[in-house]
């Protein structure tokens, strides 16, 4: 596989030089912190621009027009939420239970000049902030089965917003399982970074 670096990311996404510089500051912070905290799988770090940055950036065209507020659940190292904030989503909330990862997220956001709100909370406890945040979009990457994701996302978006979830090759089974508990509209998009991956865009979410 050919090297996919910052220049390749810019060619693929068309981001401005300024945005690329901010993403590069994020990437440099990730490399600096990775030896202290296991932020991403060590084997993925050499290909971070493809495996993490492009994997997150590919969600941007799938966001609804006029999106303002985005909540990223289980943010970890900030993918995809922090990338989407740097690329222009106005208000981004990063929910992460690990206080060390929250410290990283704040430092990475500072280095990249991104205005985000970091919530050091367990996913199961997000109801306490959901009442105060009317999100247009909820994202989560490599976090949990779809049924669980919808249960966590629903307090933020109800039936008015959209959820975007990158999923692997078992997405069909997850969808079948989930229809027992949820009514929803789903759209599927091929992942640009994983030949077996799918991005689910879910709307009209309501409990059965």
mmCIF file with all atom_site columns, C-alpha atoms in Angstrom:
data_model
loop_
_atom_site.group_PDB
_atom_site.id
_atom_site.type_symbol
_atom_site.label_atom_id
_atom_site.label_alt_id
_atom_site.label_comp_id
_atom_site.label_asym_id
_atom_site.label_entity_id
_atom_site.label_seq_id
_atom_site.pdbx_PDB_ins_code
_atom_site.Cartn_x
_atom_site.Cartn_y
_atom_site.Cartn_z
_atom_site.occupancy
_atom_site.B_iso_or_equiv
_atom_site.pdbx_formal_charge
_atom_site.auth_seq_id
_atom_site.auth_comp_id
_atom_site.auth_asym_id
_atom_site.auth_atom_id
_atom_site.pdbx_PDB_model_num
ATOM 1   C CA . UNK A 1 1   ? 0.000   0.000  0.000  1.00 0.00 ? 1   UNK A CA 1
ATOM 2   C CA . UNK A 1 2   ? 1.414   3.398  -0.968 1.00 0.00 ? 2   UNK A CA 1
ATOM 3   C CA . UNK A 1 3   ? 2.188   5.977  1.697  1.00 0.00 ? 3   UNK A CA 1
ATOM 4   C CA . UNK A 1 4   ? -0.832  8.107  2.528  1.00 0.00 ? 4   UNK A CA 1
ATOM 5   C CA . UNK A 1 5   ? 0.483   11.287 4.111  1.00 0.00 ? 5   UNK A CA 1
ATOM 6   C CA . UNK A 1 6   ? -0.791  14.801 4.800  1.00 0.00 ? 6   UNK A CA 1
ATOM 7   C CA . UNK A 1 7   ? -0.415  15.792 1.140  1.00 0.00 ? 7   UNK A CA 1
ATOM 8   C CA . UNK A 1 8   ? -2.410  12.746 0.042  1.00 0.00 ? 8   UNK A CA 1
ATOM 9   C CA . UNK A 1 9   ? -5.090  13.639 2.608  1.00 0.00 ? 9   UNK A CA 1
ATOM 10  C CA . UNK A 1 10  ? -5.297  17.171 1.199  1.00 0.00 ? 10  UNK A CA 1
ATOM 11  C CA . UNK A 1 11  ? -5.562  15.843 -2.357 1.00 0.00 ? 11  UNK A CA 1
ATOM 12  C CA . UNK A 1 12  ? -8.332  13.436 -1.317 1.00 0.00 ? 12  UNK A CA 1
ATOM 13  C CA . UNK A 1 13  ? -10.391 15.922 0.695  1.00 0.00 ? 13  UNK A CA 1
ATOM 14  C CA . UNK A 1 14  ? -9.598  19.323 -0.824 1.00 0.00 ? 14  UNK A CA 1
ATOM 15  C CA . UNK A 1 15  ? -9.031  20.970 2.566  1.00 0.00 ? 15  UNK A CA 1
ATOM 16  C CA . UNK A 1 16  ? -7.320  24.357 2.674  1.00 0.00 ? 16  UNK A CA 1
ATOM 17  C CA . UNK A 1 17  ? -3.678  24.752 3.653  1.00 0.00 ? 17  UNK A CA 1
ATOM 18  C CA . UNK A 1 18  ? -4.752  26.322 6.946  1.00 0.00 ? 18  UNK A CA 1
ATOM 19  C CA . UNK A 1 19  ? -7.033  23.385 7.805  1.00 0.00 ? 19  UNK A CA 1
ATOM 20  C CA . UNK A 1 20  ? -4.297  20.922 6.856  1.00 0.00 ? 20  UNK A CA 1
ATOM 21  C CA . UNK A 1 21  ? -1.850  22.717 9.156  1.00 0.00 ? 21  UNK A CA 1
ATOM 22  C CA . UNK A 1 22  ? -4.339  22.463 12.034 1.00 0.00 ? 22  UNK A CA 1
ATOM 23  C CA . UNK A 1 23  ? -4.872  18.761 11.367 1.00 0.00 ? 23  UNK A CA 1
ATOM 24  C CA . UNK A 1 24  ? -1.091  18.289 11.211 1.00 0.00 ? 24  UNK A CA 1
ATOM 25  C CA . UNK A 1 25  ? -0.795  19.909 14.664 1.00 0.00 ? 25  UNK A CA 1
ATOM 26  C CA . UNK A 1 26  ? -3.367  17.379 15.907 1.00 0.00 ? 26  UNK A CA 1
ATOM 27  C CA . UNK A 1 27  ? -1.470  14.521 14.291 1.00 0.00 ? 27  UNK A CA 1
ATOM 28  C CA . UNK A 1 28  ? 1.805   15.670 15.880 1.00 0.00 ? 28  UNK A CA 1
ATOM 29  C CA . UNK A 1 29  ? 0.125   15.798 19.298 1.00 0.00 ? 29  UNK A CA 1
ATOM 30  C CA . UNK A 1 30  ? -1.229  12.287 18.745 1.00 0.00 ? 30  UNK A CA 1
ATOM 31  C CA . UNK A 1 31  ? 2.269   10.974 18.000 1.00 0.00 ? 31  UNK A CA 1
ATOM 32  C CA . UNK A 1 32  ? 3.673   12.741 21.056 1.00 0.00 ? 32  UNK A CA 1
ATOM 33  C CA . UNK A 1 33  ? 1.073   11.323 23.447 1.00 0.00 ? 33  UNK A CA 1
ATOM 34  C CA . UNK A 1 34  ? 0.758   7.815  21.971 1.00 0.00 ? 34  UNK A CA 1
ATOM 35  C CA . UNK A 1 35  ? 3.740   6.352  23.905 1.00 0.00 ? 35  UNK A CA 1
ATOM 36  C CA . UNK A 1 36  ? 2.161   7.509  27.195 1.00 0.00 ? 36  UNK A CA 1
ATOM 37  C CA . UNK A 1 37  ? -1.477  6.588  26.468 1.00 0.00 ? 37  UNK A CA 1
ATOM 38  C CA . UNK A 1 38  ? -2.705  3.945  24.066 1.00 0.00 ? 38  UNK A CA 1
ATOM 39  C CA . UNK A 1 39  ? -4.818  6.337  21.979 1.00 0.00 ? 39  UNK A CA 1
ATOM 40  C CA . UNK A 1 40  ? -4.926  4.315  18.745 1.00 0.00 ? 40  UNK A CA 1
ATOM 41  C CA . UNK A 1 41  ? -3.833  0.834  17.785 1.00 0.00 ? 41  UNK A CA 1
ATOM 42  C CA . UNK A 1 42  ? -0.018  1.005  17.511 1.00 0.00 ? 42  UNK A CA 1
ATOM 43  C CA . UNK A 1 43  ? -0.073  -0.750 14.129 1.00 0.00 ? 43  UNK A CA 1
ATOM 44  C CA . UNK A 1 44  ? -2.316  1.998  12.701 1.00 0.00 ? 44  UNK A CA 1
ATOM 45  C CA . UNK A 1 45  ? -0.094  4.937  13.697 1.00 0.00 ? 45  UNK A CA 1
ATOM 46  C CA . UNK A 1 46  ? 2.209   4.786  10.631 1.00 0.00 ? 46  UNK A CA 1
ATOM 47  C CA . UNK A 1 47  ? -0.915  5.063  8.436  1.00 0.00 ? 47  UNK A CA 1
ATOM 48  C CA . UNK A 1 48  ? -2.721  7.584  10.666 1.00 0.00 ? 48  UNK A CA 1
ATOM 49  C CA . UNK A 1 49  ? -3.605  9.989  7.849  1.00 0.00 ? 49  UNK A CA 1
ATOM 50  C CA . UNK A 1 50  ? -5.618  7.256  6.114  1.00 0.00 ? 50  UNK A CA 1
ATOM 51  C CA . UNK A 1 51  ? -6.765  5.069  9.019  1.00 0.00 ? 51  UNK A CA 1
ATOM 52  C CA . UNK A 1 52  ? -7.854  7.874  11.321 1.00 0.00 ? 52  UNK A CA 1
ATOM 53  C CA . UNK A 1 53  ? -7.909  11.295 9.661  1.00 0.00 ? 53  UNK A CA 1
ATOM 54  C CA . UNK A 1 54  ? -9.427  10.346 6.294  1.00 0.00 ? 54  UNK A CA 1
ATOM 55  C CA . UNK A 1 55  ? -11.636 7.769  7.996  1.00 0.00 ? 55  UNK A CA 1
ATOM 56  C CA . UNK A 1 56  ? -13.090 10.650 10.052 1.00 0.00 ? 56  UNK A CA 1
ATOM 57  C CA . UNK A 1 57  ? -13.123 13.287 7.295  1.00 0.00 ? 57  UNK A CA 1
ATOM 58  C CA . UNK A 1 58  ? -15.203 11.072 4.986  1.00 0.00 ? 58  UNK A CA 1
ATOM 59  C CA . UNK A 1 59  ? -18.178 11.727 7.284  1.00 0.00 ? 59  UNK A CA 1
ATOM 60  C CA . UNK A 1 60  ? -18.199 15.452 6.494  1.00 0.00 ? 60  UNK A CA 1
ATOM 61  C CA . UNK A 1 61  ? -20.094 15.220 3.158  1.00 0.00 ? 61  UNK A CA 1
ATOM 62  C CA . UNK A 1 62  ? -22.680 12.990 4.856  1.00 0.00 ? 62  UNK A CA 1
ATOM 63  C CA . UNK A 1 63  ? -23.634 15.600 7.444  1.00 0.00 ? 63  UNK A CA 1
ATOM 64  C CA . UNK A 1 64  ? -26.989 17.334 6.959  1.00 0.00 ? 64  UNK A CA 1
ATOM 65  C CA . UNK A 1 65  ? -26.994 20.815 5.425  1.00 0.00 ? 65  UNK A CA 1
ATOM 66  C CA . UNK A 1 66  ? -26.640 23.540 8.021  1.00 0.00 ? 66  UNK A CA 1
ATOM 67  C CA . UNK A 1 67  ? -25.395 21.203 10.743 1.00 0.00 ? 67  UNK A CA 1
ATOM 68  C CA . UNK A 1 68  ? -24.466 23.150 13.839 1.00 0.00 ? 68  UNK A CA 1
ATOM 69  C CA . UNK A 1 69  ? -24.183 20.849 16.869 1.00 0.00 ? 69  UNK A CA 1
ATOM 70  C CA . UNK A 1 70  ? -22.428 17.464 16.797 1.00 0.00 ? 70  UNK A CA 1
ATOM 71  C CA . UNK A 1 71  ? -21.946 15.041 19.691 1.00 0.00 ? 71  UNK A CA 1
ATOM 72  C CA . UNK A 1 72  ? -19.207 12.413 19.385 1.00 0.00 ? 72  UNK A CA 1
ATOM 73  C CA . UNK A 1 73  ? -19.667 9.483  21.775 1.00 0.00 ? 73  UNK A CA 1
ATOM 74  C CA . UNK A 1 74  ? -16.667 7.579  23.104 1.00 0.00 ? 74  UNK A CA 1
ATOM 75  C CA . UNK A 1 75  ? -14.285 10.034 21.467 1.00 0.00 ? 75  UNK A CA 1
ATOM 76  C CA . UNK A 1 76  ? -11.070 8.321  22.561 1.00 0.00 ? 76  UNK A CA 1
ATOM 77  C CA . UNK A 1 77  ? -8.351  9.988  20.509 1.00 0.00 ? 77  UNK A CA 1
ATOM 78  C CA . UNK A 1 78  ? -10.881 12.388 18.945 1.00 0.00 ? 78  UNK A CA 1
ATOM 79  C CA . UNK A 1 79  ? -11.919 10.474 15.852 1.00 0.00 ? 79  UNK A CA 1
ATOM 80  C CA . UNK A 1 80  ? -14.147 11.507 14.186 1.00 0.00 ? 80  UNK A CA 1
ATOM 81  C CA . UNK A 1 81  ? -15.370 14.419 16.333 1.00 0.00 ? 81  UNK A CA 1
ATOM 82  C CA . UNK A 1 82  ? -12.215 16.506 16.613 1.00 0.00 ? 82  UNK A CA 1
ATOM 83  C CA . UNK A 1 83  ? -11.424 16.102 12.908 1.00 0.00 ? 83  UNK A CA 1
ATOM 84  C CA . UNK A 1 84  ? -14.930 17.294 12.010 1.00 0.00 ? 84  UNK A CA 1
ATOM 85  C CA . UNK A 1 85  ? -14.553 20.278 14.357 1.00 0.00 ? 85  UNK A CA 1
ATOM 86  C CA . UNK A 1 86  ? -11.297 21.283 12.681 1.00 0.00 ? 86  UNK A CA 1
ATOM 87  C CA . UNK A 1 87  ? -12.977 20.880 9.281  1.00 0.00 ? 87  UNK A CA 1
ATOM 88  C CA . UNK A 1 88  ? -15.739 23.311 10.173 1.00 0.00 ? 88  UNK A CA 1
ATOM 89  C CA . UNK A 1 89  ? -18.570 21.883 12.302 1.00 0.00 ? 89  UNK A CA 1
ATOM 90  C CA . UNK A 1 90  ? -19.378 24.878 14.545 1.00 0.00 ? 90  UNK A CA 1
ATOM 91  C CA . UNK A 1 91  ? -20.156 23.204 17.898 1.00 0.00 ? 91  UNK A CA 1
ATOM 92  C CA . UNK A 1 92  ? -18.684 19.814 18.762 1.00 0.00 ? 92  UNK A CA 1
ATOM 93  C CA . UNK A 1 93  ? -19.046 17.927 22.043 1.00 0.00 ? 93  UNK A CA 1
ATOM 94  C CA . UNK A 1 94  ? -16.604 15.083 22.745 1.00 0.00 ? 94  UNK A CA 1
ATOM 95  C CA . UNK A 1 95  ? -17.818 12.537 25.316 1.00 0.00 ? 95  UNK A CA 1
ATOM 96  C CA . UNK A 1 96  ? -15.068 10.370 26.819 1.00 0.00 ? 96  UNK A CA 1
ATOM 97  C CA . UNK A 1 97  ? -14.906 8.498  30.144 1.00 0.00 ? 97  UNK A CA 1
ATOM 98  C CA . UNK A 1 98  ? -11.097 8.167  30.416 1.00 0.00 ? 98  UNK A CA 1
ATOM 99  C CA . UNK A 1 99  ? -9.700  11.277 32.110 1.00 0.00 ? 99  UNK A CA 1
ATOM 100 C CA . UNK A 1 100 ? -6.260  10.803 30.511 1.00 0.00 ? 100 UNK A CA 1
ATOM 101 C CA . UNK A 1 101 ? -7.810  10.737 27.056 1.00 0.00 ? 101 UNK A CA 1
ATOM 102 C CA . UNK A 1 102 ? -9.806  13.839 27.969 1.00 0.00 ? 102 UNK A CA 1
ATOM 103 C CA . UNK A 1 103 ? -6.529  15.571 28.834 1.00 0.00 ? 103 UNK A CA 1
ATOM 104 C CA . UNK A 1 104 ? -5.195  14.563 25.429 1.00 0.00 ? 104 UNK A CA 1
ATOM 105 C CA . UNK A 1 105 ? -8.331  15.797 23.665 1.00 0.00 ? 105 UNK A CA 1
ATOM 106 C CA . UNK A 1 106 ? -8.036  19.211 25.316 1.00 0.00 ? 106 UNK A CA 1
ATOM 107 C CA . UNK A 1 107 ? -4.355  19.479 24.384 1.00 0.00 ? 107 UNK A CA 1
ATOM 108 C CA . UNK A 1 108 ? -4.932  18.302 20.795 1.00 0.00 ? 108 UNK A CA 1
ATOM 109 C CA . UNK A 1 109 ? -7.800  20.776 20.394 1.00 0.00 ? 109 UNK A CA 1
ATOM 110 C CA . UNK A 1 110 ? -5.605  23.575 21.781 1.00 0.00 ? 110 UNK A CA 1
ATOM 111 C CA . UNK A 1 111 ? -2.757  22.695 19.413 1.00 0.00 ? 111 UNK A CA 1
ATOM 112 C CA . UNK A 1 112 ? -5.150  22.597 16.449 1.00 0.00 ? 112 UNK A CA 1
ATOM 113 C CA . UNK A 1 113 ? -7.010  25.782 17.396 1.00 0.00 ? 113 UNK A CA 1
ATOM 114 C CA . UNK A 1 114 ? -10.304 23.891 17.604 1.00 0.00 ? 114 UNK A CA 1
ATOM 115 C CA . UNK A 1 115 ? -13.114 25.025 19.869 1.00 0.00 ? 115 UNK A CA 1
ATOM 116 C CA . UNK A 1 116 ? -14.675 21.865 21.319 1.00 0.00 ? 116 UNK A CA 1
ATOM 117 C CA . UNK A 1 117 ? -16.276 20.906 24.620 1.00 0.00 ? 117 UNK A CA 1
ATOM 118 C CA . UNK A 1 118 ? -14.853 17.797 26.290 1.00 0.00 ? 118 UNK A CA 1
ATOM 119 C CA . UNK A 1 119 ? -17.190 15.922 28.630 1.00 0.00 ? 119 UNK A CA 1
ATOM 120 C CA . UNK A 1 120 ? -15.392 13.511 30.975 1.00 0.00 ? 120 UNK A CA 1
ATOM 121 C CA . UNK A 1 121 ? -18.367 11.166 31.381 1.00 0.00 ? 121 UNK A CA 1
ATOM 122 C CA . UNK A 1 122 ? -19.272 7.532  30.909 1.00 0.00 ? 122 UNK A CA 1
ATOM 123 C CA . UNK A 1 123 ? -21.457 6.920  27.872 1.00 0.00 ? 123 UNK A CA 1
ATOM 124 C CA . UNK A 1 124 ? -24.136 5.439  30.110 1.00 0.00 ? 124 UNK A CA 1
ATOM 125 C CA . UNK A 1 125 ? -24.327 8.736  32.011 1.00 0.00 ? 125 UNK A CA 1
ATOM 126 C CA . UNK A 1 126 ? -24.801 11.040 29.016 1.00 0.00 ? 126 UNK A CA 1
ATOM 127 C CA . UNK A 1 127 ? -28.488 11.578 29.800 1.00 0.00 ? 127 UNK A CA 1
ATOM 128 C CA . UNK A 1 128 ? -27.344 14.212 32.276 1.00 0.00 ? 128 UNK A CA 1
ATOM 129 C CA . UNK A 1 129 ? -25.974 16.341 29.424 1.00 0.00 ? 129 UNK A CA 1
ATOM 130 C CA . UNK A 1 130 ? -28.357 15.264 26.668 1.00 0.00 ? 130 UNK A CA 1
ATOM 131 C CA . UNK A 1 131 ? -31.136 17.440 28.050 1.00 0.00 ? 131 UNK A CA 1
ATOM 132 C CA . UNK A 1 132 ? -28.905 20.492 27.600 1.00 0.00 ? 132 UNK A CA 1
ATOM 133 C CA . UNK A 1 133 ? -27.605 19.652 24.099 1.00 0.00 ? 133 UNK A CA 1
ATOM 134 C CA . UNK A 1 134 ? -29.982 19.468 21.150 1.00 0.00 ? 134 UNK A CA 1
ATOM 135 C CA . UNK A 1 135 ? -27.657 17.820 18.651 1.00 0.00 ? 135 UNK A CA 1
ATOM 136 C CA . UNK A 1 136 ? -28.109 17.788 14.893 1.00 0.00 ? 136 UNK A CA 1
ATOM 137 C CA . UNK A 1 137 ? -25.757 14.821 14.570 1.00 0.00 ? 137 UNK A CA 1
ATOM 138 C CA . UNK A 1 138 ? -24.352 12.086 16.799 1.00 0.00 ? 138 UNK A CA 1
ATOM 139 C CA . UNK A 1 139 ? -21.259 10.154 15.756 1.00 0.00 ? 139 UNK A CA 1
ATOM 140 C CA . UNK A 1 140 ? -19.437 7.175  17.241 1.00 0.00 ? 140 UNK A CA 1
ATOM 141 C CA . UNK A 1 141 ? -16.580 5.149  15.813 1.00 0.00 ? 141 UNK A CA 1
ATOM 142 C CA . UNK A 1 142 ? -15.695 1.563  16.745 1.00 0.00 ? 142 UNK A CA 1
ATOM 143 C CA . UNK A 1 143 ? -17.647 1.857  19.978 1.00 0.00 ? 143 UNK A CA 1
ATOM 144 C CA . UNK A 1 144 ? -20.528 -0.612 20.343 1.00 0.00 ? 144 UNK A CA 1
ATOM 145 C CA . UNK A 1 145 ? -23.263 -2.563 18.518 1.00 0.00 ? 145 UNK A CA 1
ATOM 146 C CA . UNK A 1 146 ? -25.856 -0.456 16.699 1.00 0.00 ? 146 UNK A CA 1
ATOM 147 C CA . UNK A 1 147 ? -28.626 -1.175 19.202 1.00 0.00 ? 147 UNK A CA 1
ATOM 148 C CA . UNK A 1 148 ? -26.532 0.284  22.039 1.00 0.00 ? 148 UNK A CA 1
ATOM 149 C CA . UNK A 1 149 ? -25.425 3.245  19.919 1.00 0.00 ? 149 UNK A CA 1
ATOM 150 C CA . UNK A 1 150 ? -29.009 4.211  19.157 1.00 0.00 ? 150 UNK A CA 1
ATOM 151 C CA . UNK A 1 151 ? -29.929 4.001  22.829 1.00 0.00 ? 151 UNK A CA 1
ATOM 152 C CA . UNK A 1 152 ? -27.139 6.458  23.674 1.00 0.00 ? 152 UNK A CA 1
ATOM 153 C CA . UNK A 1 153 ? -27.706 8.732  20.674 1.00 0.00 ? 153 UNK A CA 1
ATOM 154 C CA . UNK A 1 154 ? -31.493 9.009  20.944 1.00 0.00 ? 154 UNK A CA 1
ATOM 155 C CA . UNK A 1 155 ? -31.573 11.381 23.962 1.00 0.00 ? 155 UNK A CA 1
ATOM 156 C CA . UNK A 1 156 ? -29.509 13.880 21.948 1.00 0.00 ? 156 UNK A CA 1
ATOM 157 C CA . UNK A 1 157 ? -31.237 13.729 18.567 1.00 0.00 ? 157 UNK A CA 1
ATOM 158 C CA . UNK A 1 158 ? -34.676 12.168 19.217 1.00 0.00 ? 158 UNK A CA 1
ATOM 159 C CA . UNK A 1 159 ? -36.366 11.699 15.812 1.00 0.00 ? 159 UNK A CA 1
ATOM 160 C CA . UNK A 1 160 ? -35.221 15.029 14.383 1.00 0.00 ? 160 UNK A CA 1
ATOM 161 C CA . UNK A 1 161 ? -31.478 14.486 13.983 1.00 0.00 ? 161 UNK A CA 1
ATOM 162 C CA . UNK A 1 162 ? -29.075 12.133 12.254 1.00 0.00 ? 162 UNK A CA 1
ATOM 163 C CA . UNK A 1 163 ? -26.605 9.529  13.522 1.00 0.00 ? 163 UNK A CA 1
ATOM 164 C CA . UNK A 1 164 ? -23.490 8.598  11.560 1.00 0.00 ? 164 UNK A CA 1
ATOM 165 C CA . UNK A 1 165 ? -21.797 5.333  12.498 1.00 0.00 ? 165 UNK A CA 1
ATOM 166 C CA . UNK A 1 166 ? -18.875 3.736  10.620 1.00 0.00 ? 166 UNK A CA 1
ATOM 167 C CA . UNK A 1 167 ? -19.423 -0.012 10.708 1.00 0.00 ? 167 UNK A CA 1
ATOM 168 C CA . UNK A 1 168 ? -17.621 -3.187 9.616  1.00 0.00 ? 168 UNK A CA 1
ATOM 169 C CA . UNK A 1 169 ? -18.620 -6.222 7.624  1.00 0.00 ? 169 UNK A CA 1
ATOM 170 C CA . UNK A 1 170 ? -21.260 -7.381 10.135 1.00 0.00 ? 170 UNK A CA 1
ATOM 171 C CA . UNK A 1 171 ? -23.462 -4.349 9.567  1.00 0.00 ? 171 UNK A CA 1
ATOM 172 C CA . UNK A 1 172 ? -26.325 -6.379 8.051  1.00 0.00 ? 172 UNK A CA 1
ATOM 173 C CA . UNK A 1 173 ? -26.584 -8.552 11.166 1.00 0.00 ? 173 UNK A CA 1
ATOM 174 C CA . UNK A 1 174 ? -26.526 -5.467 13.399 1.00 0.00 ? 174 UNK A CA 1
ATOM 175 C CA . UNK A 1 175 ? -29.330 -3.875 11.389 1.00 0.00 ? 175 UNK A CA 1
ATOM 176 C CA . UNK A 1 176 ? -31.469 -7.016 11.606 1.00 0.00 ? 176 UNK A CA 1
ATOM 177 C CA . UNK A 1 177 ? -30.939 -7.157 15.364 1.00 0.00 ? 177 UNK A CA 1
ATOM 178 C CA . UNK A 1 178 ? -31.696 -3.490 15.868 1.00 0.00 ? 178 UNK A CA 1
ATOM 179 C CA . UNK A 1 179 ? -35.064 -3.489 14.072 1.00 0.00 ? 179 UNK A CA 1
ATOM 180 C CA . UNK A 1 180 ? -36.472 -5.489 16.984 1.00 0.00 ? 180 UNK A CA 1
ATOM 181 C CA . UNK A 1 181 ? -36.059 -2.436 19.190 1.00 0.00 ? 181 UNK A CA 1
ATOM 182 C CA . UNK A 1 182 ? -35.938 0.629  16.938 1.00 0.00 ? 182 UNK A CA 1
ATOM 183 C CA . UNK A 1 183 ? -37.780 2.172  14.005 1.00 0.00 ? 183 UNK A CA 1
ATOM 184 C CA . UNK A 1 184 ? -35.493 4.193  11.768 1.00 0.00 ? 184 UNK A CA 1
ATOM 185 C CA . UNK A 1 185 ? -34.518 5.192  8.257  1.00 0.00 ? 185 UNK A CA 1
ATOM 186 C CA . UNK A 1 186 ? -31.086 3.941  7.226  1.00 0.00 ? 186 UNK A CA 1
ATOM 187 C CA . UNK A 1 187 ? -28.759 4.780  4.359  1.00 0.00 ? 187 UNK A CA 1
ATOM 188 C CA . UNK A 1 188 ? -25.533 2.938  3.664  1.00 0.00 ? 188 UNK A CA 1
ATOM 189 C CA . UNK A 1 189 ? -22.376 4.413  2.146  1.00 0.00 ? 189 UNK A CA 1
ATOM 190 C CA . UNK A 1 190 ? -19.194 2.572  1.218  1.00 0.00 ? 190 UNK A CA 1
ATOM 191 C CA . UNK A 1 191 ? -16.199 3.463  3.373  1.00 0.00 ? 191 UNK A CA 1
ATOM 192 C CA . UNK A 1 192 ? -13.361 5.218  1.536  1.00 0.00 ? 192 UNK A CA 1
ATOM 193 C CA . UNK A 1 193 ? -10.778 3.716  3.899  1.00 0.00 ? 193 UNK A CA 1
ATOM 194 C CA . UNK A 1 194 ? -11.973 0.150  4.491  1.00 0.00 ? 194 UNK A CA 1
ATOM 195 C CA . UNK A 1 195 ? -13.086 -2.070 1.588  1.00 0.00 ? 195 UNK A CA 1
ATOM 196 C CA . UNK A 1 196 ? -15.290 -4.083 3.975  1.00 0.00 ? 196 UNK A CA 1
ATOM 197 C CA . UNK A 1 197 ? -16.596 -1.016 5.822  1.00 0.00 ? 197 UNK A CA 1
ATOM 198 C CA . UNK A 1 198 ? -19.902 0.827  5.645  1.00 0.00 ? 198 UNK A CA 1
ATOM 199 C CA . UNK A 1 199 ? -21.042 4.162  7.021  1.00 0.00 ? 199 UNK A CA 1
ATOM 200 C CA . UNK A 1 200 ? -24.594 4.107  8.338  1.00 0.00 ? 200 UNK A CA 1
ATOM 201 C CA . UNK A 1 201 ? -26.628 7.305  8.268  1.00 0.00 ? 201 UNK A CA 1
ATOM 202 C CA . UNK A 1 202 ? -29.629 6.798  10.531 1.00 0.00 ? 202 UNK A CA 1
ATOM 203 C CA . UNK A 1 203 ? -32.570 9.180  10.930 1.00 0.00 ? 203 UNK A CA 1
ATOM 204 C CA . UNK A 1 204 ? -36.181 9.128  12.128 1.00 0.00 ? 204 UNK A CA 1
ATOM 205 C CA . UNK A 1 205 ? -35.115 7.173  15.186 1.00 0.00 ? 205 UNK A CA 1
ATOM 206 C CA . UNK A 1 206 ? -37.875 5.993  17.527 1.00 0.00 ? 206 UNK A CA 1
ATOM 207 C CA . UNK A 1 207 ? -38.298 3.071  19.897 1.00 0.00 ? 207 UNK A CA 1
ATOM 208 C CA . UNK A 1 208 ? -40.515 0.235  18.729 1.00 0.00 ? 208 UNK A CA 1
#
